[in-house]
Coordinates of C-alpha atoms and ligand atoms in Angstrom, one line a residue:
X1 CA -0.4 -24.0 1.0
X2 CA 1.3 -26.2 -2.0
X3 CA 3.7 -23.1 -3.3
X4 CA 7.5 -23.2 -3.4
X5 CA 9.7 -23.1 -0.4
X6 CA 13.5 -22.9 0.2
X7 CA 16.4 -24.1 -2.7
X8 CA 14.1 -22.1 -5.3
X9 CA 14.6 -23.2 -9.1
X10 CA 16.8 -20.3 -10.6
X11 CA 14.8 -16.7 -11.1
X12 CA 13.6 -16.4 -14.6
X13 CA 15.4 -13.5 -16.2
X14 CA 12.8 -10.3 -15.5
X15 CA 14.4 -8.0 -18.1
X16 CA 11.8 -7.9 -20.4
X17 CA 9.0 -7.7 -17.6
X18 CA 11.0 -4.6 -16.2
X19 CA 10.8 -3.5 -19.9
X20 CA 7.6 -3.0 -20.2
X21 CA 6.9 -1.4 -17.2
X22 CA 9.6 1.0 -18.3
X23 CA 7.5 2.1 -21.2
X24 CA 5.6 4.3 -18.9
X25 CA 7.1 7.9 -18.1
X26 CA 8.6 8.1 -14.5
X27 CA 10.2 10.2 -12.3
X28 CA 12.5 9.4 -9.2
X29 CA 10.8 9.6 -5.8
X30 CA 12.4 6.7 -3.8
X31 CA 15.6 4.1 -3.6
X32 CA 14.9 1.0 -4.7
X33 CA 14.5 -1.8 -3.1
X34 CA 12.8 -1.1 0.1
X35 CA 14.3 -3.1 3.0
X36 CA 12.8 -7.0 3.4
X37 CA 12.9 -8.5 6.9
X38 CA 12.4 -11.9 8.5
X39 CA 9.8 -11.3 11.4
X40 CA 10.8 -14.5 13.5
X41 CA 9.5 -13.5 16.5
X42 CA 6.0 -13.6 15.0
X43 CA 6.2 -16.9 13.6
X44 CA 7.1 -18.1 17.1
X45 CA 3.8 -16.3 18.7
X46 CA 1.4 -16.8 15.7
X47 CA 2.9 -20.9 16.2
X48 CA 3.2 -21.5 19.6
X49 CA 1.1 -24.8 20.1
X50 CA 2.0 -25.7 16.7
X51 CA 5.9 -27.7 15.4
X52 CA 7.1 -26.6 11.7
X53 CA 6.6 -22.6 11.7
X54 CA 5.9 -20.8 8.2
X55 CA 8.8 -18.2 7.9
X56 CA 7.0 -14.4 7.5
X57 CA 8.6 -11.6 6.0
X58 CA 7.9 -8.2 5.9
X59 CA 8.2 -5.9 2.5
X60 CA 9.1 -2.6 4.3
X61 CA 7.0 -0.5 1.9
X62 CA 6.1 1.8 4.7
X63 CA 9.9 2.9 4.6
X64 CA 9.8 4.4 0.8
X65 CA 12.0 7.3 1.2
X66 CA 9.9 10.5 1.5
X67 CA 7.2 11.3 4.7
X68 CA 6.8 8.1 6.6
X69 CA 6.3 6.6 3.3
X70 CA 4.1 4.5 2.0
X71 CA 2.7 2.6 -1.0
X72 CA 1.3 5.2 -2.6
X73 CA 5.1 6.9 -3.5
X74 CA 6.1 4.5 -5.9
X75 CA 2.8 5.3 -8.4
X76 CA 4.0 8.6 -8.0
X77 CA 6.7 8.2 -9.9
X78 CA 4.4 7.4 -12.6
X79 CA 1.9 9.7 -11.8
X80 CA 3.4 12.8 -11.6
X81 CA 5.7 11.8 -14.8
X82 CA 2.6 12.5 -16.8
X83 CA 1.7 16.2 -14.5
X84 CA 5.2 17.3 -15.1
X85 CA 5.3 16.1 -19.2
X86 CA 2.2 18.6 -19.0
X87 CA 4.4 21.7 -17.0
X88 CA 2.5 22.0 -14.4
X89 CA 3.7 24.1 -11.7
X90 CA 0.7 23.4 -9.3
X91 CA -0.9 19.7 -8.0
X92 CA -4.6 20.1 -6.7
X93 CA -5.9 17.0 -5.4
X94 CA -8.7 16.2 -3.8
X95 CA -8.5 12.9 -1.0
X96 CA -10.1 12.3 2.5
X97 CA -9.1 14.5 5.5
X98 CA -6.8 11.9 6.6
X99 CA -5.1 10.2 3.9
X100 CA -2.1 8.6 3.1
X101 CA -1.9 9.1 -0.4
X102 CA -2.5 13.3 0.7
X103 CA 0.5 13.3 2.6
X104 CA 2.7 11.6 -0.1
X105 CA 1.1 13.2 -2.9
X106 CA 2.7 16.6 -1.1
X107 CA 6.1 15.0 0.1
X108 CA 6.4 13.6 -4.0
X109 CA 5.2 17.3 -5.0
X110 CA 7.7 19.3 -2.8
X111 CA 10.6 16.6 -4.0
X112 CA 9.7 18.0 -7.6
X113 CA 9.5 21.6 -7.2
X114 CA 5.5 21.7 -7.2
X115 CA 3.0 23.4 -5.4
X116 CA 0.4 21.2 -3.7
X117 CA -3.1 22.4 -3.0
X118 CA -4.8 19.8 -1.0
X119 CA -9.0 19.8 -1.1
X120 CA -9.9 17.1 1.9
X121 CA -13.1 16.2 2.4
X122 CA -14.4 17.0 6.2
X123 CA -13.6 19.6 8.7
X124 CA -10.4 20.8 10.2
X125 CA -10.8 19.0 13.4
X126 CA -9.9 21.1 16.6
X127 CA -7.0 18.9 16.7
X128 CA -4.9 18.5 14.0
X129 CA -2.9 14.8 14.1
X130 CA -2.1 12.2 11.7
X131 CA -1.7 12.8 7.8
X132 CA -3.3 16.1 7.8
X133 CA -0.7 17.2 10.6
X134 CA 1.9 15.7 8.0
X135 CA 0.2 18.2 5.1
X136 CA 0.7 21.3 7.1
X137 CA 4.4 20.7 8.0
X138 CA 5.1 19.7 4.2
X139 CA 3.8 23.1 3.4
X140 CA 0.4 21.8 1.7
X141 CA -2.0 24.5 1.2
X142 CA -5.2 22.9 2.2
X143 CA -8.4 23.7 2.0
X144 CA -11.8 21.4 3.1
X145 CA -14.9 20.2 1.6
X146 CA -18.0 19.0 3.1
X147 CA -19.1 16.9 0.5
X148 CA -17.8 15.1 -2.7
X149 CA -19.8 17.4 -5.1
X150 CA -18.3 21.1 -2.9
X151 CA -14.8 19.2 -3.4
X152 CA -15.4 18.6 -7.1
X153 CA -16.2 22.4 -7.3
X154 CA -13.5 23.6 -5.4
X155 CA -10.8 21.1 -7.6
X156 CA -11.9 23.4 -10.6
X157 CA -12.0 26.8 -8.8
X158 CA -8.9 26.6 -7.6
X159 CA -7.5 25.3 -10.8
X160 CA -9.2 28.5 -12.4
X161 CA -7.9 30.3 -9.8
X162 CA -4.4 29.2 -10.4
X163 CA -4.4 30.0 -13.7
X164 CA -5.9 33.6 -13.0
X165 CA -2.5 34.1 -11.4
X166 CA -0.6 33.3 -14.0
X167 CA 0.2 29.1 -12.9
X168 CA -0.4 25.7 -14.0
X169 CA -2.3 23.8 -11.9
X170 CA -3.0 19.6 -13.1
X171 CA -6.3 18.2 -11.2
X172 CA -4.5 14.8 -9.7
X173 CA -7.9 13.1 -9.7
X174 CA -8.3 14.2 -13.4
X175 CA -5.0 12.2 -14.0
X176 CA -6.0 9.1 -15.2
X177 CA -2.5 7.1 -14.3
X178 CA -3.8 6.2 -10.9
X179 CA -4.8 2.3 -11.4
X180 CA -2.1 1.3 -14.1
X181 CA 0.9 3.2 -12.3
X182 CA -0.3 2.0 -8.7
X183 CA -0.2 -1.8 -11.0
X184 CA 3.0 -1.4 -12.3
X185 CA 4.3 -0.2 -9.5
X186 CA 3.5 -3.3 -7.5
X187 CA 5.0 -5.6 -10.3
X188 CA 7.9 -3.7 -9.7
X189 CA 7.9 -4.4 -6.1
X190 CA 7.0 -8.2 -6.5
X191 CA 10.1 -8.6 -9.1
X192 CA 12.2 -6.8 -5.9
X193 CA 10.6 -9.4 -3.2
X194 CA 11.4 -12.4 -5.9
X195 CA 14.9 -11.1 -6.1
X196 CA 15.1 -10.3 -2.7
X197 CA 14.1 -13.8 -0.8
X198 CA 16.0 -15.7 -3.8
X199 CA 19.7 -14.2 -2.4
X200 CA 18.4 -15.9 0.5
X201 CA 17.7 -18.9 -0.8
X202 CA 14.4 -18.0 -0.4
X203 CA 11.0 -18.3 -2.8
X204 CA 7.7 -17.2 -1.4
X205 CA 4.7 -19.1 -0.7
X206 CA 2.2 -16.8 -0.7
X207 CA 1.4 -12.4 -0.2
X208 CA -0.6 -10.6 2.2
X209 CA -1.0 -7.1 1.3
X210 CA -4.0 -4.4 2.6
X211 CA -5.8 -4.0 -1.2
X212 CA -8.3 -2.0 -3.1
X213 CA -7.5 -3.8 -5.6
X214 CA -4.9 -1.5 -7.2
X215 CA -1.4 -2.6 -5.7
X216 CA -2.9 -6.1 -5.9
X217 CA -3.5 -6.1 -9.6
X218 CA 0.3 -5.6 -10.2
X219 CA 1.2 -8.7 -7.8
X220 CA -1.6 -10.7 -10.0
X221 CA 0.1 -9.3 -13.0
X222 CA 3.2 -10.9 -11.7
X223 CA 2.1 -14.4 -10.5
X224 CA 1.4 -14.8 -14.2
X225 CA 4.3 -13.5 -15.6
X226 CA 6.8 -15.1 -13.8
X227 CA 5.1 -18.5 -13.3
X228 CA 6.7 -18.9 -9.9
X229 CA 3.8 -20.2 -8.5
X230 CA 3.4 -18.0 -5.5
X231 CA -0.4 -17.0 -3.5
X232 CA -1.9 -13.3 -3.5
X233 CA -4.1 -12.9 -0.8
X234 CA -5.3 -9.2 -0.2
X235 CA -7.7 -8.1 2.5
X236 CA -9.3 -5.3 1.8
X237 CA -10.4 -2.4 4.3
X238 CA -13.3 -1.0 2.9
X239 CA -16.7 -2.7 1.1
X240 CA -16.7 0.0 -1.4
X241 CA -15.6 -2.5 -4.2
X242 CA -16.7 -5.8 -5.3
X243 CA -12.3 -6.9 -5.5
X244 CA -12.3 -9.8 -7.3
X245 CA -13.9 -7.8 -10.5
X246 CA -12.2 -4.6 -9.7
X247 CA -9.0 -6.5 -9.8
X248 CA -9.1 -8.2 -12.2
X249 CA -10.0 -4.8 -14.8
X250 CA -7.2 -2.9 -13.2
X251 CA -4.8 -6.0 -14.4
X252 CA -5.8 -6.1 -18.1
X253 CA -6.0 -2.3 -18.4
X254 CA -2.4 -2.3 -17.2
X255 CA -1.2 -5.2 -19.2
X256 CA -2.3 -3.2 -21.9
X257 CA -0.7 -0.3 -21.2
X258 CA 2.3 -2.2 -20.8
X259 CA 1.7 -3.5 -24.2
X260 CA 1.4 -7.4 -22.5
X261 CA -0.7 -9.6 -24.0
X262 CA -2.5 -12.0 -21.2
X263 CA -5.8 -11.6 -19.8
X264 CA -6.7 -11.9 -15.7
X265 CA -10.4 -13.3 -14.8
X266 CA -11.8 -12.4 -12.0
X267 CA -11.5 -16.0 -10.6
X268 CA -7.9 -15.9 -10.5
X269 CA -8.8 -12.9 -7.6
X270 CA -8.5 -13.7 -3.9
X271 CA -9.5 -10.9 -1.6
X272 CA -10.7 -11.4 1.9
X273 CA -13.8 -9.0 2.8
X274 CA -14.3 -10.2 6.1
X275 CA -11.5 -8.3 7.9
X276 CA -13.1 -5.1 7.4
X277 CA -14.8 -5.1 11.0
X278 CA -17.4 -2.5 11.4
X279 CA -16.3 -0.4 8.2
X280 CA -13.9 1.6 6.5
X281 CA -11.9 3.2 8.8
X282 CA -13.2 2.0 11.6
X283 CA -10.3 0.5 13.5
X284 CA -11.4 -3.5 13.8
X285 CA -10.5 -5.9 17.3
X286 CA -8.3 -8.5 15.1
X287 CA -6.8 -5.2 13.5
X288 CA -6.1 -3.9 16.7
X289 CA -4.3 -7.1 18.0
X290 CA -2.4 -7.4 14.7
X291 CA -1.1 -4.2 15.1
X292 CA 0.2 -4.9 18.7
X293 CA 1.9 -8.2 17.6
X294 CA 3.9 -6.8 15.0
X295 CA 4.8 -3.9 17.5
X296 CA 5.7 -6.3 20.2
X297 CA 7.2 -9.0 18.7
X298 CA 8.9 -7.0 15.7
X299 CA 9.5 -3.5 16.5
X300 CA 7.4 -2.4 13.8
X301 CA 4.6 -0.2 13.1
X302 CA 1.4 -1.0 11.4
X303 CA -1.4 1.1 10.8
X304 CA -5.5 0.0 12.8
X305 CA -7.3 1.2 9.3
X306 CA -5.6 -0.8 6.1
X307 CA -2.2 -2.3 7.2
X308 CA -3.4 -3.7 11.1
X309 CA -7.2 -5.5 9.1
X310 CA -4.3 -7.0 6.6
X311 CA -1.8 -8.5 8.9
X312 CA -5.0 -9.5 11.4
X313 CA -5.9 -11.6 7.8
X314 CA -2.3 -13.1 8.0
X315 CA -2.4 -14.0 11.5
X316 CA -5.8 -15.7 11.2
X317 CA -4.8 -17.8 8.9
X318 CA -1.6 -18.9 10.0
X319 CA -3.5 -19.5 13.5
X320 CA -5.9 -21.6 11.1
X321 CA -2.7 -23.6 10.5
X322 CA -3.1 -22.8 6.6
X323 CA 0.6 -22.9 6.2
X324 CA 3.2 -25.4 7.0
X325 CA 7.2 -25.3 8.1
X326 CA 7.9 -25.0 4.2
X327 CA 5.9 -21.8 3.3
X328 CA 7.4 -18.2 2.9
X329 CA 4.8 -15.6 3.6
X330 CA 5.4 -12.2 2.7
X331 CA 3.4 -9.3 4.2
X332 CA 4.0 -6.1 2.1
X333 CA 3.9 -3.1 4.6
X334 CA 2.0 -0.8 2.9
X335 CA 2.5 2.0 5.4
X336 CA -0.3 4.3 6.8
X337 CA 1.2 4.7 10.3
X338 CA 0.1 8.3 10.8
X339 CA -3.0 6.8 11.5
X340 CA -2.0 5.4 14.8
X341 CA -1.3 9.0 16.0
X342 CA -5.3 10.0 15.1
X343 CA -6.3 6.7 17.3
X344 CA -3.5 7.4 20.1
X345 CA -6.5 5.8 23.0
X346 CA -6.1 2.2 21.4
X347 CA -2.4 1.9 22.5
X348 CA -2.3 3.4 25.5
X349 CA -3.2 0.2 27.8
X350 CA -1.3 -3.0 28.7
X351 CA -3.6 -6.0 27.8
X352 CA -1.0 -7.6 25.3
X353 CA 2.3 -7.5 27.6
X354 CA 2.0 -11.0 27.7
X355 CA 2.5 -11.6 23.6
X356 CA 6.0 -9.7 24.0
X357 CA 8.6 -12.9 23.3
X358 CA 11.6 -11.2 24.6
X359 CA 12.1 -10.2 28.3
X360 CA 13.4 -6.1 28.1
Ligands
PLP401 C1 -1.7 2.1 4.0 C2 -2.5 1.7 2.8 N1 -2.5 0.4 2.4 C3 -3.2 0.0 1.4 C4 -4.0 0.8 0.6 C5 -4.7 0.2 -0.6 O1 -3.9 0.4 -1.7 P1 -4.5 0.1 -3.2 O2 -5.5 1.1 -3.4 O3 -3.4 0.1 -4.1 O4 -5.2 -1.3 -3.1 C6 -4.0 2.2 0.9 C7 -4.8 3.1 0.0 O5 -5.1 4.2 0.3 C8 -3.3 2.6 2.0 O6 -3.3 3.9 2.3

């Protein structure tokens, strides 16, 4: 990597960037700024046969305030803005049976005084773990669909139905917030990282971050508007999208909205697909021993479907020996951790005792 390392020029002055992004309506979910911490101990293990270490961070966006947190709460505060300008009373939403942004959507809902009605597409498995476990103890009212078409019906029927009894329900998925806010939202967090590593002395090299493009868009958005220099590298964890293009539209749309004039190509886009593994949701061998590297040298939790195929892109690539003693990576923590609950087998065995750095 060529980007900026430690004794960073001065920050420019992000008062007008924030003032944009504070032209869309927002409520308060979470305390800003979500912890950043040094991961050391990974450097050392990812390293080993290798002098002059790249320092690597971690953006601690799966500790945002409400639910085991997650990325998804801080487009909430965007999101639901616009649901509760409209007086809703009642959220219905329709997601997959176990996902993140389900169980936030309801912790952000109960925060504000909202009913959540949760449509989830699958069946209620005889076990009930992970996310959806998380719905039922935040009081979600949830209901399942077998296919995408039954769950578009039932979003509408229980809407009608809500308003039969005298509430006001707001489809989420009818909201049409969910790619600028999730932008904006991830400027935000960039401007917080710049601020963050520069009290240390600190400028980042380059981000790792799990992307469908979304959260991604807002990093992009800030590369350009600061000018600092820094890399975005997201991995996706699905095939669904073609990222660089997908990207790159979610940008301008949200420069837009923030009334920014600037364009984003799709060239300037760098997503890796190849950490995907089998599929989406499909928990992938490098994802798996990601996970268990940041658990064993760090203490902390990834996720095997989005989080885990992110850091295993990290790892790769530091293994590669893509960075040198002067880069500053920063992997944002995008949460998901529920997940490891719903794939309990993968961590119950002892084949990566020997990574652990630290005798107990
Ligand atoms: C844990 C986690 N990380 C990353 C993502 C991807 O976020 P985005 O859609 O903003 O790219 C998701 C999306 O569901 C997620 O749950």
């Amino acid at each position: 990597m060529t980007a900026s390392t430690t004794g960073p020029e001065p920050l420019p002055d992000f008062s007008v960037i924030r003032s944009h992004i504070a032209k869309l309506p927002r409520v308060k979910l979470i305390e800003r700024p979500t912890p950043i911490t040094e991961a050391p101990n990974l450097a050392r293990v990812l390293n080993h046969d290798r002098p002059g270490n790249p320092r690597i961070f971690i953006k601690r966006d799966d500790l945002t305030s409400l639910a085991l947190g997650g990325n998804k709460l801080r487009n909430l505060e965007f999101r639901l803005a616009r649901t509760m300008s409209e007086h809703a009373d009642t959220v219905i939403v329709g997601l997959d049976l176990q996902s993140n942004s389900a169980r936030q959507t309801v912790a952000a809902c109960n925060k504000l005084g909202l009913k959540t009605i949760l449509v989830l597409e699958g069946s209620k498995p005889n076990v009930v773990q992970g996310n959806l476990l998380m719905d039922y103890l935040l009081g979600a009212e949830v209901h399942f669909a077998a296919t995408r078409e039954e769950q578009r019906q039932m979003l509408d029927s229980l809407a009608d139905q809500t308003r039969k009894a005298g509430g006001r329900p707001h489809i989420l998925n009818d909201n049409p917030m969910f790619d600028v806010a999730s932008a904006a939202a991830y400027l935000e967090a960039t401007l917080e990282v710049l601020e963050q590593l520069d009290a240390e002395g600190l400028a980042p090299s380059c981000f790792y971050m799990s992307s469908s493009g979304k959260g991604q868009a807002g990093i992009v958005l800030a590369q350009r508007l600061t000018g600092l220099g820094f890399a975005m590298h997201g991995v996706t964890a699905t095939s669904e999208f073609h990222l660089p293009s997908r990207t790159a539209a979610i940008a301008n749309e949200t420069a837009k909205a923030l009334g920014l004039d600037l364009v984003i190509t799709q060239d300037e886009i760098v997503n890796f697909g190849e950490f995907v593994g089998a599929g989406y949701g499909v928990p992938s061998e490098a994802g798996i021993e990601a996970v268990k590297l940041f658990a064993r040298t760090e203490g902390v939790i990834l996720d095997p479907i989005y989080t885990g195929k992110a850091a295993a892109g990290l790892v790769a690539h530091v293994r590669e020996g893509r960075f040198g003693a002067n880069d500053v990576i920063v992997f944002v923590h995008t949460g998901g951790t529920p997940a490891n609950f719903t794939w309990g087998d993968l961590w119950v065995d002892d084949t990566m005792a020997t990574q652990r750095t630290t005798t107990p």
